[in-house]
Coordinates of C-alpha atoms in Angstrom, one line a residue:
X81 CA 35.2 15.0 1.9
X82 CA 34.6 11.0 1.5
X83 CA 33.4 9.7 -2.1
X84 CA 29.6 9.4 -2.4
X85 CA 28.1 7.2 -5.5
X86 CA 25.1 8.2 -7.2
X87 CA 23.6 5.1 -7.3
X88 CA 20.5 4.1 -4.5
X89 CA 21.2 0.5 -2.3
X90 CA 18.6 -1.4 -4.6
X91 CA 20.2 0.2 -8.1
X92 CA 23.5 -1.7 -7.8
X93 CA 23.2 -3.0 -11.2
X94 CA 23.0 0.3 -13.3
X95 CA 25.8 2.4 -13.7
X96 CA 27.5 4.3 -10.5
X97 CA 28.9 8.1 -10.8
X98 CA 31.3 8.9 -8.2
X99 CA 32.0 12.4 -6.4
X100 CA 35.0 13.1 -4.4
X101 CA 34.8 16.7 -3.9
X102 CA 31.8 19.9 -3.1
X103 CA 31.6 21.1 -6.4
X104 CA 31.0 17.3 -8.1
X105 CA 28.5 16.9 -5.2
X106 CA 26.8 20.1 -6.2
X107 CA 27.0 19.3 -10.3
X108 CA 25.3 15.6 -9.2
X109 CA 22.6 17.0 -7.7
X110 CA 20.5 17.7 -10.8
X111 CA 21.0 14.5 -12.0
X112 CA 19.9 12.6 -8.8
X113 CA 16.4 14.6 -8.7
X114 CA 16.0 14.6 -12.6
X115 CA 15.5 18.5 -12.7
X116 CA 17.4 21.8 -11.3
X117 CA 16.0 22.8 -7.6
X118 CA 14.7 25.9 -7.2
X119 CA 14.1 27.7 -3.4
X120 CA 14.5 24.5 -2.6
X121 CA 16.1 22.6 0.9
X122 CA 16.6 19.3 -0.2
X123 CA 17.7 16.6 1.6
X124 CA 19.8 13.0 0.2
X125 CA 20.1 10.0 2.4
X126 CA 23.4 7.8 2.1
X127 CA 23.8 4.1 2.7
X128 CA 26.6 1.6 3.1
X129 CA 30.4 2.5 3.8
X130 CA 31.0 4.3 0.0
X131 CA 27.9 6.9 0.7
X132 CA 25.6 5.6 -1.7
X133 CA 22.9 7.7 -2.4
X134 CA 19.3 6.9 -1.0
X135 CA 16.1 8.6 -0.7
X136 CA 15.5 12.1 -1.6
X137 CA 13.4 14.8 -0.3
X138 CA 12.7 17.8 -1.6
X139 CA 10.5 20.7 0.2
X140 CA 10.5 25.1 -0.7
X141 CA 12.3 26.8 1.9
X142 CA 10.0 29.1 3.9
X143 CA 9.8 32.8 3.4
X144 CA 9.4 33.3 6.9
X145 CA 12.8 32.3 9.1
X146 CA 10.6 31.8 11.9
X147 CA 8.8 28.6 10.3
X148 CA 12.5 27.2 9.7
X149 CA 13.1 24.9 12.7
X150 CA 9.7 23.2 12.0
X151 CA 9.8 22.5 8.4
X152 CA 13.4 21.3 9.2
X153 CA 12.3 18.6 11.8
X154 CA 9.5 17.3 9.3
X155 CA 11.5 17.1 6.4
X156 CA 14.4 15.3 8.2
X157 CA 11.5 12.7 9.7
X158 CA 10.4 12.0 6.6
X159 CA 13.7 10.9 5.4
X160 CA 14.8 9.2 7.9
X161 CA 11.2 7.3 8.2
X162 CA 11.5 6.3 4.8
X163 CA 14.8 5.5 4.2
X164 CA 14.6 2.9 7.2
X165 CA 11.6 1.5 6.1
X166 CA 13.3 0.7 2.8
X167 CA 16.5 -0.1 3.1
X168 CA 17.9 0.9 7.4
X169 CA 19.0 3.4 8.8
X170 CA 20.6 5.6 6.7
X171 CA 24.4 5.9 7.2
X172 CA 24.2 10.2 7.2
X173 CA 22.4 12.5 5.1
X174 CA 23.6 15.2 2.2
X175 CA 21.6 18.5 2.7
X176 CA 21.5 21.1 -0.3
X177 CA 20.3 24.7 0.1
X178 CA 19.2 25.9 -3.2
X179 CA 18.3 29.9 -3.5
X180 CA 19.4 32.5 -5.8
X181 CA 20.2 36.1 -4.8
X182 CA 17.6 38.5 -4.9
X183 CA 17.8 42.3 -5.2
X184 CA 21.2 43.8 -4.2
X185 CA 22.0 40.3 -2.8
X186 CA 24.9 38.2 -3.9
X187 CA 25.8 34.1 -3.6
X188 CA 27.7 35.3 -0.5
X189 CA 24.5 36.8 1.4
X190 CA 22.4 33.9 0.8
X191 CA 24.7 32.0 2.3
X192 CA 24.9 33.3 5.4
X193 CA 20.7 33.9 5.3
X194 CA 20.6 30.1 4.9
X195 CA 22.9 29.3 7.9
X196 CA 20.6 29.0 10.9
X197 CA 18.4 26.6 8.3
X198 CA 21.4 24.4 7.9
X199 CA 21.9 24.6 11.3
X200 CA 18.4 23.0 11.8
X201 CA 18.6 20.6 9.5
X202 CA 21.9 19.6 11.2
X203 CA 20.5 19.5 14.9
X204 CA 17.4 17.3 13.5
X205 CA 19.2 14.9 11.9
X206 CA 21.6 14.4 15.1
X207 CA 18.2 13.7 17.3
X208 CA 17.9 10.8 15.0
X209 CA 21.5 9.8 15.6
X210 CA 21.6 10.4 11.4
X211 CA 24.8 13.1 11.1
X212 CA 25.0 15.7 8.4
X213 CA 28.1 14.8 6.2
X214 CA 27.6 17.6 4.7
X215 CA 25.3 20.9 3.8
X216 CA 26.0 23.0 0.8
X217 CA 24.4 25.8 -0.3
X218 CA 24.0 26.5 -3.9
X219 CA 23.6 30.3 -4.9
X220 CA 25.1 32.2 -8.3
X221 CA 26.5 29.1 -9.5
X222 CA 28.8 29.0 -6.4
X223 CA 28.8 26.7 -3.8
X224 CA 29.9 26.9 0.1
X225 CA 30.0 24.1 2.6
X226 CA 28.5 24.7 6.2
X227 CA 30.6 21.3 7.2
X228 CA 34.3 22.2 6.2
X229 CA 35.8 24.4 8.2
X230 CA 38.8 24.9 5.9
X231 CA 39.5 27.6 3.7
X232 CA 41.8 26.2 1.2
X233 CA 38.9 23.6 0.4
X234 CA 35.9 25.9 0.8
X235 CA 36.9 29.4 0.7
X236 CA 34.7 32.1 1.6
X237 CA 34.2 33.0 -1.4
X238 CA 32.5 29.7 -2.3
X239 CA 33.6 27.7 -5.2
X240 CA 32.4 28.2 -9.0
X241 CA 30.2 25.6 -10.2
X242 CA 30.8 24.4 -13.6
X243 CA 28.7 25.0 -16.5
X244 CA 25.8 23.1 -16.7
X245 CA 26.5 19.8 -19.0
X246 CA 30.4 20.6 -18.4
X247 CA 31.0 18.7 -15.5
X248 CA 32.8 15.2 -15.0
X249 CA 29.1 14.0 -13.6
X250 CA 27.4 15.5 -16.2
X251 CA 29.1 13.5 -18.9
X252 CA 29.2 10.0 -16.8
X253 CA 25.2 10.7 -16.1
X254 CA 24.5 11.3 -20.0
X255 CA 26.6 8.2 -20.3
X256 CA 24.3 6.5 -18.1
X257 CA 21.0 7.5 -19.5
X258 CA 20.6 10.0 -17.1
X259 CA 18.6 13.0 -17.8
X260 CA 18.0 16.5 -16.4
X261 CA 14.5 18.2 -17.3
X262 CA 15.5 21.9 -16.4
X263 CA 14.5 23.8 -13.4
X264 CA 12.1 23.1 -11.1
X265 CA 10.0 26.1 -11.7
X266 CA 10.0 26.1 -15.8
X267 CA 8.1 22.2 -15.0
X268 CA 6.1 23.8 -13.0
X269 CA 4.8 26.2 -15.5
X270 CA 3.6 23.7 -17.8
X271 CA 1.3 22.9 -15.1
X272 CA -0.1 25.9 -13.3
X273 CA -1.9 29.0 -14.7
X274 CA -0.1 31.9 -16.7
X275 CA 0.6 35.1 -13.8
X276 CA -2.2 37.0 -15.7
X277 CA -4.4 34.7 -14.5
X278 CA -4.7 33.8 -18.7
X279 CA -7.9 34.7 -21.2
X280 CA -10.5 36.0 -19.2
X281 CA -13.1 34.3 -21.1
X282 CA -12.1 30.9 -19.0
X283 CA -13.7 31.7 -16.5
X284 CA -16.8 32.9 -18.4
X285 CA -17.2 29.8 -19.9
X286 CA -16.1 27.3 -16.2
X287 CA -18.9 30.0 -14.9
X288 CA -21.2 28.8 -17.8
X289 CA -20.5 24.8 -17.2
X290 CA -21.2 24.9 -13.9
X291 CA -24.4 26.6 -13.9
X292 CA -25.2 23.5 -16.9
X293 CA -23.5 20.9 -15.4
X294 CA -23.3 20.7 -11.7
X295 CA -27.0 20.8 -11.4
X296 CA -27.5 17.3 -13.9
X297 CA -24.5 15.6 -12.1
X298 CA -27.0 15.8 -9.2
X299 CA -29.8 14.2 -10.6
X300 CA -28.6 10.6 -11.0
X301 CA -30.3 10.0 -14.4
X302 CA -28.5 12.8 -16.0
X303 CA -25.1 12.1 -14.5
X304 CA -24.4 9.5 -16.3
X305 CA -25.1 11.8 -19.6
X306 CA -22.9 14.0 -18.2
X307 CA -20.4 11.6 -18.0
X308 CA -20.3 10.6 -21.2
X309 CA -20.8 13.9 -22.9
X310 CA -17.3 15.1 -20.7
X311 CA -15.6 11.1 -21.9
X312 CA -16.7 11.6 -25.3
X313 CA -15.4 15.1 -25.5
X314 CA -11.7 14.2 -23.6
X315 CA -11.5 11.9 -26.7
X316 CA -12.1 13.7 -29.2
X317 CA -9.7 16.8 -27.9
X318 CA -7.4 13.9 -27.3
X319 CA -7.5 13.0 -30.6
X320 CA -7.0 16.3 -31.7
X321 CA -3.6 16.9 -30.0
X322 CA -2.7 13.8 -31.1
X323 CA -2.9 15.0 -35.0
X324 CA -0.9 18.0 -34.1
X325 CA 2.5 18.4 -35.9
X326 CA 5.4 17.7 -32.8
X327 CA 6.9 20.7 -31.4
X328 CA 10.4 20.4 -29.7
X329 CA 10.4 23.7 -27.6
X330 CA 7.8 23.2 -24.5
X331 CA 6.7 26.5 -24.2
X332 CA 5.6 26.9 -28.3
X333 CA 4.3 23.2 -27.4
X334 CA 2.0 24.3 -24.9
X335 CA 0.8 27.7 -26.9
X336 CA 0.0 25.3 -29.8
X337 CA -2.2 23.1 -27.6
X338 CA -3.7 25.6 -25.8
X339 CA -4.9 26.8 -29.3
X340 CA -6.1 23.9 -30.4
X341 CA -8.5 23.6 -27.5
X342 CA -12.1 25.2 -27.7
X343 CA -12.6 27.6 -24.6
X344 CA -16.4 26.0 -23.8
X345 CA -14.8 22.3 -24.6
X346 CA -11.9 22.7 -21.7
X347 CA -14.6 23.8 -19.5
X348 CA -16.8 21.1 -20.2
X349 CA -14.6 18.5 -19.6
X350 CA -12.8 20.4 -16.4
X351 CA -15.9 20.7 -14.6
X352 CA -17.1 17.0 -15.8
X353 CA -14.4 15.9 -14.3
X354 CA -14.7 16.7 -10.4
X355 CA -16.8 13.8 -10.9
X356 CA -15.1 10.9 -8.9
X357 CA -16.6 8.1 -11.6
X358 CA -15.7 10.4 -14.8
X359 CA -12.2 10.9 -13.5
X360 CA -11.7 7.4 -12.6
X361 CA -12.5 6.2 -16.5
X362 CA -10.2 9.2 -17.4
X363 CA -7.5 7.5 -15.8
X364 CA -7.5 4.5 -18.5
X365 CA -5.9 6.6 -20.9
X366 CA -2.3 5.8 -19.5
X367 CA -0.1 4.2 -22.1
X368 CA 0.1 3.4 -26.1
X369 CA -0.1 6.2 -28.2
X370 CA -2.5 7.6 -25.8
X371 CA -0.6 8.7 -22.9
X372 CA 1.6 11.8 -24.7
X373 CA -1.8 13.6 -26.4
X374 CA -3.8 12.7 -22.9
X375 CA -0.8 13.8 -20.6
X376 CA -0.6 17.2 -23.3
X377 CA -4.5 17.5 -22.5
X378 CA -4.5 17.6 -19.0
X379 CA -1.5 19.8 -18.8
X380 CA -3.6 22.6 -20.8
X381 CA -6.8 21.9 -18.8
X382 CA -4.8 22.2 -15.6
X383 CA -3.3 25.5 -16.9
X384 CA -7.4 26.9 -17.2
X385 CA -8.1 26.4 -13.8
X386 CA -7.3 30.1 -12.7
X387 CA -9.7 32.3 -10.7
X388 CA -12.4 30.9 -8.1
X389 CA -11.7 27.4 -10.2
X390 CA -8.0 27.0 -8.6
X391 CA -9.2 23.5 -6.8
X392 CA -10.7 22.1 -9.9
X393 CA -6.9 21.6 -11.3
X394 CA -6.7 19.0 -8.7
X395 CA -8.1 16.4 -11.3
X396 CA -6.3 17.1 -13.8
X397 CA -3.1 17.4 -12.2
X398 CA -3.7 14.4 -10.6
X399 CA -4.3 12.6 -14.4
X400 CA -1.3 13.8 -15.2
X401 CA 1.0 12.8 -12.6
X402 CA -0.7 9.6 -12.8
X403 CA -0.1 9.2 -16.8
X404 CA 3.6 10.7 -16.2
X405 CA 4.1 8.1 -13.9
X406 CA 2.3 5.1 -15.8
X407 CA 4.7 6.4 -18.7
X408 CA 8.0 6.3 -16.7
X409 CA 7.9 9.5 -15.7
X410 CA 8.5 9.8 -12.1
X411 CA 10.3 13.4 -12.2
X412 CA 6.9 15.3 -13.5
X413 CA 4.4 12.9 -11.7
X414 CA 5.9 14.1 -9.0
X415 CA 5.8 17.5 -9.7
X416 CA 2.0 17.6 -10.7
X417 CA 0.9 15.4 -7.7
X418 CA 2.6 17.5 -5.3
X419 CA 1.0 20.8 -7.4
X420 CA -2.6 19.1 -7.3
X421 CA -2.0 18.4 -3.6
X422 CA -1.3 22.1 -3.1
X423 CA -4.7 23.3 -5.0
X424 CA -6.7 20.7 -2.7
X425 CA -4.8 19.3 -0.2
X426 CA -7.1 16.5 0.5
X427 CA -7.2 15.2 -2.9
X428 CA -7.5 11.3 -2.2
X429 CA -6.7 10.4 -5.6
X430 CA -3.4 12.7 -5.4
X431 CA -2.9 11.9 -1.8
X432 CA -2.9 7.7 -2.6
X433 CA -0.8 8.2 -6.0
X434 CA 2.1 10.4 -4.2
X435 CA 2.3 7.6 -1.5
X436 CA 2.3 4.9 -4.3
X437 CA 4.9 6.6 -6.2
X438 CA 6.9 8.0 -3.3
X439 CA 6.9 3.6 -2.1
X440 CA 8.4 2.7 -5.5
X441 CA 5.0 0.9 -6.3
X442 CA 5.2 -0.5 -9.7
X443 CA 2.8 1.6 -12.0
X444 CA 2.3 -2.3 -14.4
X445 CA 0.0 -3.3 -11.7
X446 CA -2.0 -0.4 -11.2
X447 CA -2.4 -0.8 -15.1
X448 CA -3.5 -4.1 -15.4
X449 CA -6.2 -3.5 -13.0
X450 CA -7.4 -0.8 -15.2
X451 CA -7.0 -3.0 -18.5
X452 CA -8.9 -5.8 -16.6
X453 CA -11.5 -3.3 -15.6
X454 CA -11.9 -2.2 -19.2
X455 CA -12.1 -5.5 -20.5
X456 CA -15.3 -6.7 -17.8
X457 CA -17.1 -3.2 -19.5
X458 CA -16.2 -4.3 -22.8
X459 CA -17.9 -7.9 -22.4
X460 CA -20.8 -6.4 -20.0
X461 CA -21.7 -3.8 -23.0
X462 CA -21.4 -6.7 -25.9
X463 CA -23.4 -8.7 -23.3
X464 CA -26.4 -6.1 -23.5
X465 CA -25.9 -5.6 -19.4
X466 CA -27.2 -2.9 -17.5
X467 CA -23.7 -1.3 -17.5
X468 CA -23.1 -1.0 -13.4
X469 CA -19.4 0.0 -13.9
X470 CA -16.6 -1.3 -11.2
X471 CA -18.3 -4.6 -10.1
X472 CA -14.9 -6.5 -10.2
X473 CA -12.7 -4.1 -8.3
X474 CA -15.3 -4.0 -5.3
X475 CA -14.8 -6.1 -2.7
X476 CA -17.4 -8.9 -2.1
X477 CA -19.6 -8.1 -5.0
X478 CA -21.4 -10.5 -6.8
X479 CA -23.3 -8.8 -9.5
X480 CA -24.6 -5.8 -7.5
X481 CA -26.1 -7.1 -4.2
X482 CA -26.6 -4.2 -2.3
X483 CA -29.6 -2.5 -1.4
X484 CA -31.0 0.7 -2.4
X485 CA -31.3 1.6 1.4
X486 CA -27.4 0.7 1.8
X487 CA -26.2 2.8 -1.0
X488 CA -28.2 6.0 0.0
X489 CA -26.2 5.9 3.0
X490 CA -23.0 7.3 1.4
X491 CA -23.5 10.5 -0.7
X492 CA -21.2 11.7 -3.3
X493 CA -20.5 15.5 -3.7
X494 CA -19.7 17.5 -6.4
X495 CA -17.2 20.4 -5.6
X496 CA -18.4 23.4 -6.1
X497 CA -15.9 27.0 -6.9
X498 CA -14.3 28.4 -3.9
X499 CA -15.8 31.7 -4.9
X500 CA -19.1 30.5 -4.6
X501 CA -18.3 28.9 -1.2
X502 CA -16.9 32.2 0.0
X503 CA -20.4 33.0 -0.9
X504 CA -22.2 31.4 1.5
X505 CA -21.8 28.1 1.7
X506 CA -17.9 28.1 3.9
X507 CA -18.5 26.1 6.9
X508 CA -21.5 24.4 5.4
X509 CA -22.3 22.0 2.6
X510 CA -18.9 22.1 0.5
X511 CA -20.2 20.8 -2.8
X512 CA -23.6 20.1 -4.5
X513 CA -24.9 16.6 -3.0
X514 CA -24.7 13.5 -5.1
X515 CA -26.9 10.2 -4.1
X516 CA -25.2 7.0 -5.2
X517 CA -27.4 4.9 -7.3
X518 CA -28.4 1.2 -6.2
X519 CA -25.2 -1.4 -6.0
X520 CA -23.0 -0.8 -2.9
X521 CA -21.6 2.7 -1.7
X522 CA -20.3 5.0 -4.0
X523 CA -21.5 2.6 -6.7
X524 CA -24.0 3.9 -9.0
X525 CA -26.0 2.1 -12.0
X526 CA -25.5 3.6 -15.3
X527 CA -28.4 3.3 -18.0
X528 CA -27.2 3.2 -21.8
X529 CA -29.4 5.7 -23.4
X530 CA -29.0 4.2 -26.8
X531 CA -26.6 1.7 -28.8
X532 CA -22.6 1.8 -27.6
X533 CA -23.9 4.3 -24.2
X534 CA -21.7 4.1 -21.5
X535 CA -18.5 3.7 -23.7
X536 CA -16.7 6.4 -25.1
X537 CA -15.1 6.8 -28.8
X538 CA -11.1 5.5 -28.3
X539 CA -9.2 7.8 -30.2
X540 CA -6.0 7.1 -31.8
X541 CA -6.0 3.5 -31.8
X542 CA -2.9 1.1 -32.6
X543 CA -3.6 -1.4 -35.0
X544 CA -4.8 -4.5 -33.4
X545 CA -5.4 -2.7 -30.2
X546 CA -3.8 -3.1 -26.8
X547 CA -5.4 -5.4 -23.3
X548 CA -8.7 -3.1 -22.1
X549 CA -8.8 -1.0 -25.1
X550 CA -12.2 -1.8 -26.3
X551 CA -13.6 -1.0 -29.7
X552 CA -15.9 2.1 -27.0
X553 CA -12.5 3.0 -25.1
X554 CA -10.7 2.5 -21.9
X555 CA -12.9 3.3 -18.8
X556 CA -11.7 3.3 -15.2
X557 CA -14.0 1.3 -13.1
X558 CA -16.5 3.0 -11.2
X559 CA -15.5 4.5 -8.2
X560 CA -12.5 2.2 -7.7
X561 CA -9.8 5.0 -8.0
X562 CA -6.6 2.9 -9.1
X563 CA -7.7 -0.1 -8.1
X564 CA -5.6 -2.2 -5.6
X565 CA -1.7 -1.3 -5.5
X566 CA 1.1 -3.9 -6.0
X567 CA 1.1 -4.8 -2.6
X568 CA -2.3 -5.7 -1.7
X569 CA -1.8 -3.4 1.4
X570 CA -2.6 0.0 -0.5
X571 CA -5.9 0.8 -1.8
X572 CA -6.0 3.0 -3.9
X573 CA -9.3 4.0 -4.6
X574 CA -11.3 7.1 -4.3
X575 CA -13.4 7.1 -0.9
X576 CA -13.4 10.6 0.3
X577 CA -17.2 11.1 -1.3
X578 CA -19.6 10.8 1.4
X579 CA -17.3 10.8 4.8
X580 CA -19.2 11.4 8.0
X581 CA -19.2 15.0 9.8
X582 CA -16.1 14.7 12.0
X583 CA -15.7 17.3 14.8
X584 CA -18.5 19.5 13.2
X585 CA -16.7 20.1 9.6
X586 CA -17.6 18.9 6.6
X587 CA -14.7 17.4 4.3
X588 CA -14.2 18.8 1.0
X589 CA -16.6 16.7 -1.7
X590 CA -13.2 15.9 -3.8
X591 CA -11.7 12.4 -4.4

């Protein structure tokens, strides 16, 4: 097989790891997604006459054979779509099969199980005049080649993979800084709620909030003490992990913040926010000595979101990828945007910070739009203003000069459990309806109800502070979503709230 270098067209100044043979390919694979794929087809662009590695996509193979040829065609589109857009045609593509045996299967039988999907793969590519240099399979720490026709350098048998951490490429990569996170699926669990469906008392006390809560967050002068009652209590639990002693082993990690967590304060803050605005001012809690404790916090709260409450963990799984992300962590934002895009796959917020991270969008500039946001509140509130959040981040606004009649024309919608649209309410109304207050669509006044209102408590604060970390906290602006990407082109802001009827159905209340 020809040498392949690990390195992407627009990385050429870090470190290159070259592979020469399956097996190297195989160990490298890892270390280019930044975890170990499970069930997973997963498809590497190359570029340039030495194979340098590209794009990457990665998708579950289907259960059902018959969905094969399909999933095939899309996946290969959207890496050949991508990779042109960035950096040309790409010169061919690497495919990886990824599936371990099951009962009274071997490496062997997968193999051949996963043949016609190769086969797909291959025939999809080729449409695109993009060839398959090669398609491995991966199974029982064994590898086999559906490219290489000969024996002596892919035998039947397959070939034994190293050790994980053994190999050649494993040693260059930890050279290199290069890090693997463990499987796919282990991430995953940090994410998504325990098989048992976890305490049963969760869903009690969800039950219990949303029978408090989602009938305020539709009367707009209680909304806003809604708001802060969920901001003020995200602090304080953020706080709270933050004080925790630091645990090495993820899983005992989790199990000691999910103790630390009250059962009616999770609830509180999960249903609090499905609030676009709540969410939004969530989001500011991205970097410093904030972001591990906040990233920790919506991990757990994502992990209570079992039962009828499934699509609320699209909020917090979207807060997390987004603070993985703002931290450096592509590998998990990934993971928990694609995860909150399968609880609600019409997430905006998700939807716009997938494409934004999946366009190599620079997370700094999504970060000083929040720091600039939190900075206008901080000198509104000192100012004794009426507190309408998100003034500066909304396109041709001059202090809030929109009518009443305008606003009212866009409602906001607060989503309610699936269970209760099973219910009755499928095909109808899908979430309690929110009017926007005075000052533009989606844009709501907020009231202070008393000295410091509006502006929750920032916990854990460096000394001397950090740019829109006011002495009340960092606050998203109102709903403004992310702001404007790096580009100018992208905006990422939460607009799904109030969307006309199209073709009788009414869209899901969720941004």
């Amino acid at each position: 097989m020809s040498e392949h270098t690990n390195t992407t067209p627009t990385d050429s100044d870090e470190p290159g790891v070259t592979v020469r043979t399956h097996t190297e390919l195989a160990d490298a694979l890892p270390y280019l997604l930044g975890f170990q794929p499970d069930e997973s087809l997963v498809l590497v662009a190359l570029h340039g006459s030495r194979g340098r590695f590209g794009g990457r996509v990665t998708v579950g193979i289907p259960t059902d054979p018959a969905d094969w040829a399909v999933v095939a065609d899309a996946v290969t589109d959207a890496l050949v779509t991508g990779s042109t857009r960035r950096h040309g045609l790409p010169e061919g593509i690497v495919a990886f099969l990824c599936r371990e045996p099951g009962p009274g299967e071997n490496g062997t039988t997968v193999m051949e199980y996963l043949r016609p999907l190769a086969q797909h793969v291959r025939l999809a590519a080729g449409a695109r005049d993009v060839p398959v240099v090669d398609a491995l399979c991966l199974s029982d720490h064994r590898c086999w080649s559906y490219c290489c026709p000969d024996p002596a350098c892919c035998p039947p048998e397959g070939k034994a993979q190293k050790p994980p951490g053994t190999s050649a490429v494993a040693a260059a990569a930890a050279y290199a800084g290069m890090t693997v996170r463990g499987s796919l699926r282990a991430m995953q669990r940090r994410l998504l709620p325990p098989d048992d469906g976890g305490d049963p008392k969760w869903i009690t006390a969800l039950d219990t909030a949303c029978a408090n809560l989602l009938p305020r967050l539709v009367d707009e002068r209680e909304a806003a003490e809604v708001a802060e009652q969920t901001l003020t209590t995200t602090a304080d639990l953020i706080t709270r992990l933050h004080r925790l002693p630091q645990v090495r082993d993820p899983k005992a990690a989790d199990a000691c913040d999910d103790r630390a967590i009250g059962i009616a304060e999770a609830a509180t803050v999960i249903v609090g926010l499905q609030d676009r605005e709540t969410r939004d001012r969530a989001a500011e809690w991205m970097e410093g000595p904030l972001a591990p404790p906040a990233l920790r916090l919506w991990r757990a709260l994502a992990r209570r979101c079992t039962g009828a409450y499934d699509e609320y963990a699209a909020a917090p799984l979207s807060l997390a990828g987004w603070v993985a992300w703002s931290s450096g962590d592509r590998t998990e934002a990934r993971v928990a945007l694609a995860l909150a895009l399968r609880a609600d796959p019409d997430y905006l917020f998700a939807l716009l910070l997938d494409h934004a991270c999946d366009e190599g969008l620079a997370a700094e500039s999504i970060r000083r739009v929040l720091r600039r946001a939190g900075k206008d509140r901080g000198r509104e509130a000192a100012a004794g203003g009426a507190g309408v959040a998100g003034t500066a981040d909304v396109p041709g606004r001059a202090g809030g000069g929109e009518s009443e009649g305008t606003s009212s024309s866009r409602r906001r919608r607060i989503p309610l459990p699936s269970a209760l649209r099973a219910a009755g309410q499928r095909g109808g109304k899908a979430g309690v309806p929110r009017p926007s207050g005075s000052g533009g669509p989606g844009v709501r006044a907020v009231k202070p109800s008393g000295a410091g209102a509006g502006r929750p408590p920032l916990p854990v604060r460096p000394r001397g502070g950090w740019p829109g970390a006011g002495p009340g906290g960092p606050r998203a602006p109102h709903g403004a979503g992310l702001g404007r990407g790096p580009s100018g082109q992208l905006p990422l802001r939460s607009s799904r709230h109030g969307r006309r009827r199209q073709g009788g159905r009414v869209p899901k209340g969720r941004g």
